[in-house]
């Protein structure tokens, strides 16, 4: 993680915007270069601009202020979508939150598809979202995978580890451990759309159950589907820390 910036020097504009919860740092840079940010009454397109105490910042005319960081860990049930709303009237992860949290400007970090279940981080910190999702940080995510027929480990473990071309791009696993004939633990560092389902489909398997059981070094076997808990700084540190033992697996 980057060293903290001193209050006298201020913080970079994109980081300030992310701390207000409006977007990730990368998306905040786009807001700046598009001329949608004003600092002290003037449009600011300079990414190197630093915000100091007393500066007034607006995004699309709306005044901004930093907010207290709030992060939760949610167990998403199957058949619930990762979205703030759905045109088809399906249940969303925001429907699982308390009224207070529904007003807390939370967003989900990454996503799980409609059929999948398991752990997902929700936060109002664009900075934290960036750290978890950016490829250079290589945050591991572990999944319990159940398939429709016995797994041919000797042939297909190697293919999953070496990588497979999918509709979303070249996808590979970091670790594949067979639990039983039709159950596996799979660890990814990528986050391609429906990645595990596409990888197994390419090998002519159908994924019948997919559960995310770990993000970084953080797992929670006590958290039940549809429930959430607040994350402490120590929990967030476990997410961002390098893997203690990349070969170790969490079975659910």
Tab-separated table of N, CA, C and O in Angstrom, residues 42 44 48 96 137 165 176 214 234 241 251:
chain	number	residue	atom	x	y	z
A	42	UNK	N	-13.438	26.733	-9.718
A	42	UNK	CA	-12.885	26.660	-11.074
A	42	UNK	C	-12.804	25.205	-11.538
A	42	UNK	O	-12.465	24.320	-10.755
A	44	UNK	N	-11.300	21.982	-12.841
A	44	UNK	CA	-9.936	21.480	-12.669
A	44	UNK	C	-9.764	20.199	-13.477
A	44	UNK	O	-10.461	19.215	-13.238
A	48	UNK	N	-2.706	16.132	-11.158
A	48	UNK	CA	-1.735	16.313	-10.073
A	48	UNK	C	-2.227	17.264	-8.985
A	48	UNK	O	-1.550	17.457	-7.973
A	96	UNK	N	-30.888	-6.792	0.763
A	96	UNK	CA	-30.501	-7.555	1.948
A	96	UNK	C	-29.982	-6.656	3.070
A	96	UNK	O	-29.779	-7.126	4.186
A	137	UNK	N	-2.474	-5.957	-7.758
A	137	UNK	CA	-2.488	-6.363	-6.356
A	137	UNK	C	-2.686	-7.870	-6.190
A	137	UNK	O	-2.423	-8.416	-5.119
A	165	UNK	N	-8.890	-20.112	-23.268
A	165	UNK	CA	-9.512	-18.981	-23.947
A	165	UNK	C	-11.022	-19.050	-23.730
A	165	UNK	O	-11.649	-20.070	-23.961
A	176	UNK	N	-6.008	-25.387	-8.172
A	176	UNK	CA	-7.165	-26.271	-8.341
A	176	UNK	C	-6.950	-27.482	-7.443
A	176	UNK	O	-5.942	-28.197	-7.577
A	214	UNK	N	-13.573	-17.205	-0.011
A	214	UNK	CA	-12.448	-16.431	0.529
A	214	UNK	C	-12.133	-15.275	-0.397
A	214	UNK	O	-12.157	-15.419	-1.620
A	234	UNK	N	-8.604	-4.655	10.776
A	234	UNK	CA	-7.828	-5.901	10.736
A	234	UNK	C	-8.376	-6.840	9.662
A	234	UNK	O	-7.609	-7.576	9.023
A	241	UNK	N	-3.515	-8.294	2.386
A	241	UNK	CA	-2.203	-8.887	2.637
A	241	UNK	C	-1.891	-9.983	1.616
A	241	UNK	O	-2.804	-10.642	1.106
A	251	UNK	N	-12.071	-25.196	2.680
A	251	UNK	CA	-13.171	-26.002	2.197
A	251	UNK	C	-14.455	-25.595	2.913
A	251	UNK	O	-14.448	-25.327	4.091
